[in-house]
Coordinates of N, CA and C in Angstrom, one line a residue:
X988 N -64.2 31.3 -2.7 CA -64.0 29.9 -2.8 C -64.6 29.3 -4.1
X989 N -63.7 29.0 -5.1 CA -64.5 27.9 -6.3 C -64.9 26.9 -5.8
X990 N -66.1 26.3 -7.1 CA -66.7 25.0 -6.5 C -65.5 23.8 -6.5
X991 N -64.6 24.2 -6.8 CA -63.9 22.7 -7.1 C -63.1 22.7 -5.3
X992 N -63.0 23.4 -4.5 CA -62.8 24.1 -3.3 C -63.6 23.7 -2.1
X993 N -64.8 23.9 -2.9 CA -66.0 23.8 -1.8 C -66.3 22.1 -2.0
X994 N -66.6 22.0 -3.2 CA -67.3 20.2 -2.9 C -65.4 19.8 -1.8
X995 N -64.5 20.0 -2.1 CA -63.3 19.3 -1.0 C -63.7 19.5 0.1
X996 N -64.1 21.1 0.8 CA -64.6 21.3 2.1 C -65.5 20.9 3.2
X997 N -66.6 20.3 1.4 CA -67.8 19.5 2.2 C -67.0 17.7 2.8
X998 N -66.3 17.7 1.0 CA -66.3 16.4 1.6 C -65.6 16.5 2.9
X999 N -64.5 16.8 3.0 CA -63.7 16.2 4.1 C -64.8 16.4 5.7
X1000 N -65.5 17.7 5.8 CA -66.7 17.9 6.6 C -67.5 16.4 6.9
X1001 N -67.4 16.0 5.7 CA -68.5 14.7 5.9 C -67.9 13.4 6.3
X1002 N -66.7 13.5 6.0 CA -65.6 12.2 6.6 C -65.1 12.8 7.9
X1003 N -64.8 13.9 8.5 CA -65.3 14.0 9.9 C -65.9 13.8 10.3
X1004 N -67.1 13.8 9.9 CA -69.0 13.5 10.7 C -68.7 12.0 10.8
X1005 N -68.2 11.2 9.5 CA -68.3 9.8 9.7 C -67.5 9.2 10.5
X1006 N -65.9 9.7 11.1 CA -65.6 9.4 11.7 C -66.0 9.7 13.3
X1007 N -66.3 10.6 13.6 CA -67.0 11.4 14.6 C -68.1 9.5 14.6
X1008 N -69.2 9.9 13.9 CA -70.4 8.7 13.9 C -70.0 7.4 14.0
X1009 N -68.3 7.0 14.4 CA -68.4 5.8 13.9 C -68.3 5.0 15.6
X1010 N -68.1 3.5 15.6 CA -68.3 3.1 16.5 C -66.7 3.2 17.6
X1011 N -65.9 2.7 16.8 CA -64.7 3.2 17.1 C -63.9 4.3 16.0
X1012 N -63.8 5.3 16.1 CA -63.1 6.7 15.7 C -61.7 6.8 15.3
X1013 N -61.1 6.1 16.8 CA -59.7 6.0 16.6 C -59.2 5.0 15.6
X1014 N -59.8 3.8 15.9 CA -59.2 2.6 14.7 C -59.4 3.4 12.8
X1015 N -60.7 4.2 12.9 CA -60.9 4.2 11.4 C -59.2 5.7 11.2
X1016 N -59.2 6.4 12.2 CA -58.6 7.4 11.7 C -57.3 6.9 11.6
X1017 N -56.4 5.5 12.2 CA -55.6 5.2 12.0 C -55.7 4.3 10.9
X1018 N -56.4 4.1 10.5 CA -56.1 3.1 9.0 C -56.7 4.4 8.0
X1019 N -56.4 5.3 8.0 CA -56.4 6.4 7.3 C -54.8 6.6 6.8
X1020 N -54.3 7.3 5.5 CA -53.3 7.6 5.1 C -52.8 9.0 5.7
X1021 N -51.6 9.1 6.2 CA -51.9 10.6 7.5 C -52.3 12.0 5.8
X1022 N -52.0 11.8 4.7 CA -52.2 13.0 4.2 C -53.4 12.8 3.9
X1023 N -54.2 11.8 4.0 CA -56.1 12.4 4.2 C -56.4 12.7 5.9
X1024 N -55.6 12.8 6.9 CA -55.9 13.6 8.1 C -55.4 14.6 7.5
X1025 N -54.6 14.6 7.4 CA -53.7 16.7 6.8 C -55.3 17.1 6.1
X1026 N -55.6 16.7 5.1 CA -55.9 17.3 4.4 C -57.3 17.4 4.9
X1027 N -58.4 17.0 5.9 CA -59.2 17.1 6.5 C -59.2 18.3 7.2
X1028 N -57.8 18.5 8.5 CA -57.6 19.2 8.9 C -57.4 20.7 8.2
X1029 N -57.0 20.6 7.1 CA -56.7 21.7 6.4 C -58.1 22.3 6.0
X1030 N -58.9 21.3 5.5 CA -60.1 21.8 4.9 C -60.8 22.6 6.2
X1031 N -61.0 21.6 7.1 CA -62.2 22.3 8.4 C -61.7 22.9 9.4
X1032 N -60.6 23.6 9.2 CA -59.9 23.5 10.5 C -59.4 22.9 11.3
X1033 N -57.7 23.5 11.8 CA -57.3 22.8 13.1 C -58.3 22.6 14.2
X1034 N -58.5 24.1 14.5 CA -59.5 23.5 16.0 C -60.6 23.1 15.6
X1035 N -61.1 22.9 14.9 CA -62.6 22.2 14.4 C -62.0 20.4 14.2
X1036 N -60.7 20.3 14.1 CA -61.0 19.0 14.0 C -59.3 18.3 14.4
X1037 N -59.0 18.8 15.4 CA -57.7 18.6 16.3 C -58.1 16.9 16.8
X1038 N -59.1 16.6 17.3 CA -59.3 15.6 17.9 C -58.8 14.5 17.0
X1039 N -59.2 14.8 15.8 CA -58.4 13.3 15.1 C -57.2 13.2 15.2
X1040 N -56.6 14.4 15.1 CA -55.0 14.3 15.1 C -54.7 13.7 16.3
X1041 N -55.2 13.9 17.7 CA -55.2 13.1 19.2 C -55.1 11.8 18.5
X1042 N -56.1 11.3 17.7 CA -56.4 10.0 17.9 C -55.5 9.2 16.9
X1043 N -54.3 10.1 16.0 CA -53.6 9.4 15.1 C -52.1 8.8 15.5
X1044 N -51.7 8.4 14.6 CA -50.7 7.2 15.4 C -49.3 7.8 15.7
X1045 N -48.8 7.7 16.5 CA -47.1 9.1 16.1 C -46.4 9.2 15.2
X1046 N -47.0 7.9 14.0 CA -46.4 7.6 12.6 C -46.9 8.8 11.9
X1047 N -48.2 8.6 12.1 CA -49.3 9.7 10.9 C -48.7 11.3 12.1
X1048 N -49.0 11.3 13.2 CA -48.7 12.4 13.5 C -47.6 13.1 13.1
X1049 N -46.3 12.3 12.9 CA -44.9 13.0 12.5 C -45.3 13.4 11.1
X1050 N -46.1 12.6 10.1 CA -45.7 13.2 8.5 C -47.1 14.2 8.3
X1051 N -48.2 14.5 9.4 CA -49.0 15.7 8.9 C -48.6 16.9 9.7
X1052 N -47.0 16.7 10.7 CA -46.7 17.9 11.1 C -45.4 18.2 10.3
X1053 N -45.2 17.5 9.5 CA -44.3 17.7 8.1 C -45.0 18.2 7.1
X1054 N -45.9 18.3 7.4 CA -46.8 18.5 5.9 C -47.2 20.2 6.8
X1055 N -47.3 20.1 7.6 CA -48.4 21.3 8.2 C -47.0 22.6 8.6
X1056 N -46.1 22.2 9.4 CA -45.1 23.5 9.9 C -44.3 23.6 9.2
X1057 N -43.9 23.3 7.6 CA -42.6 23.8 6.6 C -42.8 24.7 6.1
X1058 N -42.4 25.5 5.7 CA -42.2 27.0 4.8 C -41.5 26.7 3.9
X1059 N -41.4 26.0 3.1 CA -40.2 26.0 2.1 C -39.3 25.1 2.5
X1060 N -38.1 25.5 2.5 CA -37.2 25.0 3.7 C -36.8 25.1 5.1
X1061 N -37.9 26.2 5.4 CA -37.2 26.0 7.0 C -38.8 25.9 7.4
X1062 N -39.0 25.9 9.0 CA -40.2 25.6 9.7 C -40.8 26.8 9.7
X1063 N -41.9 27.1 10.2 CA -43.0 28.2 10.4 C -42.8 28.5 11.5
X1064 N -42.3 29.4 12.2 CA -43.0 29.7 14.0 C -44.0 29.5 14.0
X1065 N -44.7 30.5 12.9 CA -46.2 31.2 13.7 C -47.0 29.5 13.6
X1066 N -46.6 29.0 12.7 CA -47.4 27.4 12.3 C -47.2 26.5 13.3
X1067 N -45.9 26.4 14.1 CA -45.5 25.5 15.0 C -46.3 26.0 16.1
X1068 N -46.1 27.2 16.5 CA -46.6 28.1 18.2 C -47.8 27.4 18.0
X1069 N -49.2 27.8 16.5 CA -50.5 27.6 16.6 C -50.4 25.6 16.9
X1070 N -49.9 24.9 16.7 CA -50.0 23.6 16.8 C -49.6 22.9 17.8
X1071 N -48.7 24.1 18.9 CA -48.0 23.6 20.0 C -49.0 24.2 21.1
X1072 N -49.9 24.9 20.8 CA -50.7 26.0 21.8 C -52.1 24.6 21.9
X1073 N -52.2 23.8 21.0 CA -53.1 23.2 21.3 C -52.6 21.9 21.7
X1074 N -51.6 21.3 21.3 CA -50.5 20.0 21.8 C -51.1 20.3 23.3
X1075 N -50.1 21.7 23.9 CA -49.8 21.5 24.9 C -51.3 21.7 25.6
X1076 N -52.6 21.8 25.3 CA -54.2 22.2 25.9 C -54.9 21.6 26.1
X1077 N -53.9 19.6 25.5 CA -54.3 18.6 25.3 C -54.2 18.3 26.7
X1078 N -54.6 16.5 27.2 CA -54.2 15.4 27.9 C -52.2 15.7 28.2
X1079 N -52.1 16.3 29.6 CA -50.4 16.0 29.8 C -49.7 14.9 28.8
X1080 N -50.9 13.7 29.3 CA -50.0 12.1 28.3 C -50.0 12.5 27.4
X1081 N -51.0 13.0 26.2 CA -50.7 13.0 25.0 C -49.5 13.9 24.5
X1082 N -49.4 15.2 25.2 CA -48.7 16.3 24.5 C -47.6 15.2 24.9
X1083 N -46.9 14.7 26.0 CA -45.7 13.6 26.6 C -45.3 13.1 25.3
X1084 N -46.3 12.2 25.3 CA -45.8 11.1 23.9 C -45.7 11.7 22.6
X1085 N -46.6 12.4 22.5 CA -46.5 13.1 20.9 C -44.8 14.2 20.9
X1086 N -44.5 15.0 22.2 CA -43.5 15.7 22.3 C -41.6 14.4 21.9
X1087 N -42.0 13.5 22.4 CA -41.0 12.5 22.4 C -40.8 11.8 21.4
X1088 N -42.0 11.9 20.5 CA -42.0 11.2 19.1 C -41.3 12.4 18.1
X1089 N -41.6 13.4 17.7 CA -41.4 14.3 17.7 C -39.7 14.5 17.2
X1090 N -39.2 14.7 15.9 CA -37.9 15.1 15.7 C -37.5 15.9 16.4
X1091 N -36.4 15.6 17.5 CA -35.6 16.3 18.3 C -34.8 17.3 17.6
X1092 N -34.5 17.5 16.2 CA -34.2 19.0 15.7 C -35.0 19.9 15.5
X1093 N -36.2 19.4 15.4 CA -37.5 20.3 15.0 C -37.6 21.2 16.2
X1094 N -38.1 20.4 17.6 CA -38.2 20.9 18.7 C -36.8 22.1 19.0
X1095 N -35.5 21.4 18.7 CA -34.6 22.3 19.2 C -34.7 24.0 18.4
X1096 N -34.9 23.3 16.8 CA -35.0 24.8 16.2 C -36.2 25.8 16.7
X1097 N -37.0 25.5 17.2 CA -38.2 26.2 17.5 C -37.7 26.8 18.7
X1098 N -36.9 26.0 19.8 CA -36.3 27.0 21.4 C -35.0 28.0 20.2
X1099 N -34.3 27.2 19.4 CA -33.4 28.5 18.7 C -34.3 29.5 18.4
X1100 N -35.4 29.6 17.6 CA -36.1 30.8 17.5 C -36.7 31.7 18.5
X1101 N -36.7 31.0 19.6 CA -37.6 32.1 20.3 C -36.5 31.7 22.2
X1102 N -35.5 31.4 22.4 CA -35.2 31.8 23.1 C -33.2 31.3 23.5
X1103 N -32.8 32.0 24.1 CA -31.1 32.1 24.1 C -31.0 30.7 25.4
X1104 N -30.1 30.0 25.4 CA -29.9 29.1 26.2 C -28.3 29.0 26.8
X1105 N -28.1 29.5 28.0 CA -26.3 29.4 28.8 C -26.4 28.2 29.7
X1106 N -25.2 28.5 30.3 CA -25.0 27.4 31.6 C -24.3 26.1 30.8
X1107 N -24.8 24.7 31.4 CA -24.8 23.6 30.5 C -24.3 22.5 31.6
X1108 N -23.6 21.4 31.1 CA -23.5 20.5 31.9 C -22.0 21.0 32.3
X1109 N -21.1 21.8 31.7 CA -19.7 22.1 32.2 C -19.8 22.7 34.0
X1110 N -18.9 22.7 34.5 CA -18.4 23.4 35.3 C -19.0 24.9 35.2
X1111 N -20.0 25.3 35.5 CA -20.1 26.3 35.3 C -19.9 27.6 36.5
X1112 N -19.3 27.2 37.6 CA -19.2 27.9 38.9 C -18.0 28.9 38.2
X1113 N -17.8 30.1 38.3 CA -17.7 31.4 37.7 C -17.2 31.6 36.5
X1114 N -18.2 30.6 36.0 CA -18.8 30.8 34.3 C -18.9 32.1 34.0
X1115 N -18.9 33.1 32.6 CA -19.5 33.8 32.2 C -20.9 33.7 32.4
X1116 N -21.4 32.8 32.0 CA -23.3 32.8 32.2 C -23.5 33.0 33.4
X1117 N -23.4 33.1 34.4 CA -23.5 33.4 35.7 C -24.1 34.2 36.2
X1118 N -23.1 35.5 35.6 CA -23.9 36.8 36.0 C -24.2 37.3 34.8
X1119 N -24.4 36.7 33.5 CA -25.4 37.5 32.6 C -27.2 37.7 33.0
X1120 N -27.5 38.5 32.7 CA -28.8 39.0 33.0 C -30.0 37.5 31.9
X1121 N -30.3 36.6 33.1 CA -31.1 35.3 32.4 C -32.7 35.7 32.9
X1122 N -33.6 35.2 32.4 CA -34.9 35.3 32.7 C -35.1 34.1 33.2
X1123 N -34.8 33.0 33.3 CA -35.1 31.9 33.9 C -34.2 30.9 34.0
X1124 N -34.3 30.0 35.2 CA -33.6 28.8 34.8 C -34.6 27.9 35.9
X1125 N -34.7 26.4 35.2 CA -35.4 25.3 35.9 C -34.3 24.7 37.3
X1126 N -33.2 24.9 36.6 CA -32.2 23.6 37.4 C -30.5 24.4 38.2
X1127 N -30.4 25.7 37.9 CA -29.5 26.3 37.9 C -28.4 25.7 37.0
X1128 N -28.4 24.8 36.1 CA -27.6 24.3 35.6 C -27.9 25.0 33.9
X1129 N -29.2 25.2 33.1 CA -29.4 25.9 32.1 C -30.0 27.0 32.3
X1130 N -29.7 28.1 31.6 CA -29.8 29.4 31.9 C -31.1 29.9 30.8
X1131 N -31.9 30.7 31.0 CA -32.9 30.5 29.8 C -32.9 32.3 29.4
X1132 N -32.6 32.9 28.4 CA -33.2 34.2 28.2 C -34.3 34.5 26.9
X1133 N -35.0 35.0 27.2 CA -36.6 34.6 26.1 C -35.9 36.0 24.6
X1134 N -36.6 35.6 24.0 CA -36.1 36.0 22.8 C -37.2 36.8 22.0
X1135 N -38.6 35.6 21.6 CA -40.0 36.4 21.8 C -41.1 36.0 22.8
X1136 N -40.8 37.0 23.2 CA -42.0 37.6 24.0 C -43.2 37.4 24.2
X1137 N -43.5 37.3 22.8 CA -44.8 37.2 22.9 C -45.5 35.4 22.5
X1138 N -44.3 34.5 22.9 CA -44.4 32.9 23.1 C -43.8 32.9 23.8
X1139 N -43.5 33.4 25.3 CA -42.8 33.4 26.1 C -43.4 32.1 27.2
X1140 N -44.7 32.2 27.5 CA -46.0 31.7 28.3 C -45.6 29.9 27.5
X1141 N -46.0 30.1 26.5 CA -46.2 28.8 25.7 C -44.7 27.7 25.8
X1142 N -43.7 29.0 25.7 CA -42.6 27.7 25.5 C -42.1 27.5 27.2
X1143 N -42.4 28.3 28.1 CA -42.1 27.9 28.9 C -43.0 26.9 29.7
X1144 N -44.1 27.2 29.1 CA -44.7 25.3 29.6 C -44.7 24.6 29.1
X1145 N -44.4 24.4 27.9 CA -43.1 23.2 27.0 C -42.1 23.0 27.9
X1146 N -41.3 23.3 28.1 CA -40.2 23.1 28.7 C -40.8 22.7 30.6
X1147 N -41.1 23.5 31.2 CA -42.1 23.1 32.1 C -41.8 21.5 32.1
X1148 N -43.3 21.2 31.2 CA -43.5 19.8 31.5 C -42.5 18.5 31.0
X1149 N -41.8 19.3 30.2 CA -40.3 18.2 29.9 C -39.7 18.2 31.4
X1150 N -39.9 19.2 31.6 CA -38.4 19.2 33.0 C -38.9 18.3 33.8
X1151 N -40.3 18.4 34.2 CA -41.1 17.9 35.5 C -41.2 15.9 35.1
X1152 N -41.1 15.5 33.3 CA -42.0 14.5 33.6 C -41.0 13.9 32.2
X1153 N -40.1 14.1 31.6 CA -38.6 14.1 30.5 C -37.9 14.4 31.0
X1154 N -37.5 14.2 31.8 CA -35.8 15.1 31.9 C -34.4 15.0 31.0
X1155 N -34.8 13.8 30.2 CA -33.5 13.3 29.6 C -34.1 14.3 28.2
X1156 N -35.4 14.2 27.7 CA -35.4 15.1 26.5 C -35.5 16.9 26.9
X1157 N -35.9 17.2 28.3 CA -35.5 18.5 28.3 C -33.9 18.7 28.2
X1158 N -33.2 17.7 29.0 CA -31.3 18.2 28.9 C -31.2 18.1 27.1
X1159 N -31.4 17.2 26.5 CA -31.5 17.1 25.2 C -31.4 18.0 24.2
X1160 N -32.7 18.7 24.6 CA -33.4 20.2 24.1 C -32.1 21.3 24.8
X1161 N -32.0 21.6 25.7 CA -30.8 22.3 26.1 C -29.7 22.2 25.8
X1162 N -29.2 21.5 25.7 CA -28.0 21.0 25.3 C -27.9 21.6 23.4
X1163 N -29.0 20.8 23.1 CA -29.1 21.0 21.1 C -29.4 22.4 21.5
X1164 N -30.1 22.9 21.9 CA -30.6 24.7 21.9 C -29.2 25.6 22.0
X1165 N -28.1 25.4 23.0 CA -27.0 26.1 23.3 C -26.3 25.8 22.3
X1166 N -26.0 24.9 21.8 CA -24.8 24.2 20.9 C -25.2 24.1 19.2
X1167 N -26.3 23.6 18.7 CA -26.4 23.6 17.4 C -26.5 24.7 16.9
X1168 N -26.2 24.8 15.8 CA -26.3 25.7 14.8 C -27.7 25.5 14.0
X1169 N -28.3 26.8 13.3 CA -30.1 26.4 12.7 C -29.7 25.9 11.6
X1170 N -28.8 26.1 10.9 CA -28.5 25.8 9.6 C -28.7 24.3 9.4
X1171 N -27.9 23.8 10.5 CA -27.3 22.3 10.6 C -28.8 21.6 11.1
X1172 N -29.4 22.1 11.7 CA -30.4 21.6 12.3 C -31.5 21.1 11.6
X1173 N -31.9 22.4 10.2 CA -32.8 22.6 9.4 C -32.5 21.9 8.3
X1174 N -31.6 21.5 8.3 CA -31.2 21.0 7.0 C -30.8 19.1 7.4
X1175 N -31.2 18.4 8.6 CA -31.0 17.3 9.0 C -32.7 17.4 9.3
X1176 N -33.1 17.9 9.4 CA -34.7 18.0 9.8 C -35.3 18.1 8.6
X1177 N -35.5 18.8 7.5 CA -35.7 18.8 6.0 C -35.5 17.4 5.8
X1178 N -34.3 16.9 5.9 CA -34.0 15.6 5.3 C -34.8 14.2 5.6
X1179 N -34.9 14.6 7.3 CA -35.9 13.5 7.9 C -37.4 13.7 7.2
X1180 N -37.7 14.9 6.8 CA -38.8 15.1 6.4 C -39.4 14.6 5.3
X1181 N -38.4 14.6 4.1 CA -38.1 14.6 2.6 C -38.8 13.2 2.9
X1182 N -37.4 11.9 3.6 CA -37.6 11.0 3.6 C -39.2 10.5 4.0
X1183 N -39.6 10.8 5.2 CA -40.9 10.3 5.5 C -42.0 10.7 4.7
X1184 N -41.9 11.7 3.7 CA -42.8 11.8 3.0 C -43.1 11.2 1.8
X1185 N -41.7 10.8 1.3 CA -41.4 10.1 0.0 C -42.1 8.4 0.7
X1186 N -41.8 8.0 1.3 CA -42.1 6.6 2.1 C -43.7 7.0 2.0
X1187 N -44.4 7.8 1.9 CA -45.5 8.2 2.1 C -46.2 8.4 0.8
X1188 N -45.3 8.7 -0.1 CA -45.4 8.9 -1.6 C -45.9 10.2 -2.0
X1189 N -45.7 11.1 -1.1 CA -45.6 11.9 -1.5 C -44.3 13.0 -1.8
X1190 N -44.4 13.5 -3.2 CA -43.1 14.1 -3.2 C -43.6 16.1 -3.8
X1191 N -42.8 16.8 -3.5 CA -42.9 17.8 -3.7 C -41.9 18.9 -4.0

């Protein structure tokens, strides 16, 4: 690490401490600009300093998880899984509201990556999906087959707690999971992104 590296590391360390120290936490972290939370977070760590992100607004939350899960042009798995593994480890309410705020393409492309979705709202009584070999279904009406494995635990308690406490954004997520294309998805989601960051002033 160069020193021009480290004095950033300290600072942002020390504007955690201050907010940490202060009397109210949440008010200062929301009159913060969300890419000085990003960039705090980035410095000290997610899990060293997730709590602010709890405490930021679902304005600042939408543009430091634009900042945090893009690869280029498409999203990260491995970036999204680590961000959703602590979402979901939070307060039910929070991961609720933060999940709802939350670009509904983003969410759908992440079930396209990791898992196959049949059934649907049609007529499905001797549908093909029927007797295909499914690993799950919440409602008999969507069919779920896991895709990776090894986020199999995680997305299914995403989905989980939409079904139990959203139902209109889990059909939502189903519905965009079976039917969209990632292309179409990633490229409407990029866009939403572009924009809220340029509003933000940042461009890249």
């Amino acid at each position: 690490m160069n020193s021009e590296n480290l004095v950033e590391v300290l600072t942002s360390k020390k504007k955690l401490q201050m907010i940490f120290d202060s009397p109210a936490p949440e008010r200062v972290v929301q009159e913060l600009a969300a890419i000085e939370i990003y960039q705090i977070i980035e410095d000290v760590g997610l899990e060293n300093s997730f709590e602010i992100f709890q405490m930021a607004t679902p304005e600042q939350a939408r543009v430091i998880l634009d900042l945090a899960l893009w690869d280029e042009w498409s999203i990260s798995l491995d970036e999204t899984i680590k961000w959703l593994e602590l979402i979901l480890s939070a307060e039910s309410e929070f991961a609720l509201s933060l999940l709802s705020h939350i670009d509904l393409e983003l969410l759908i492309l992440l079930l396209k990556k990791t898992l196959i979705v049949g059934g649907g709202v049609a007529d499905i009584i001797g549908s093909e999906d029927l007797h295909d070999d499914w690993d799950h279904t919440f409602d008999e009406v969507f069919f779920l087959r896991i895709e990776a494995e090894e986020h199999s635990d995680l997305i299914m308690k995403m989905l989980e707690l939409l079904y139990n406490e959203n139902h209109k954004l889990y059909r939502s997520l189903m519905l965009g999971a079976e039917c969209e294309l990632i292309t179409e998805l990633e490229e409407s989601a990029y866009r939403f992104r572009t924009a809220r960051l340029e509003d933000e002033g940042i461009y890249e």
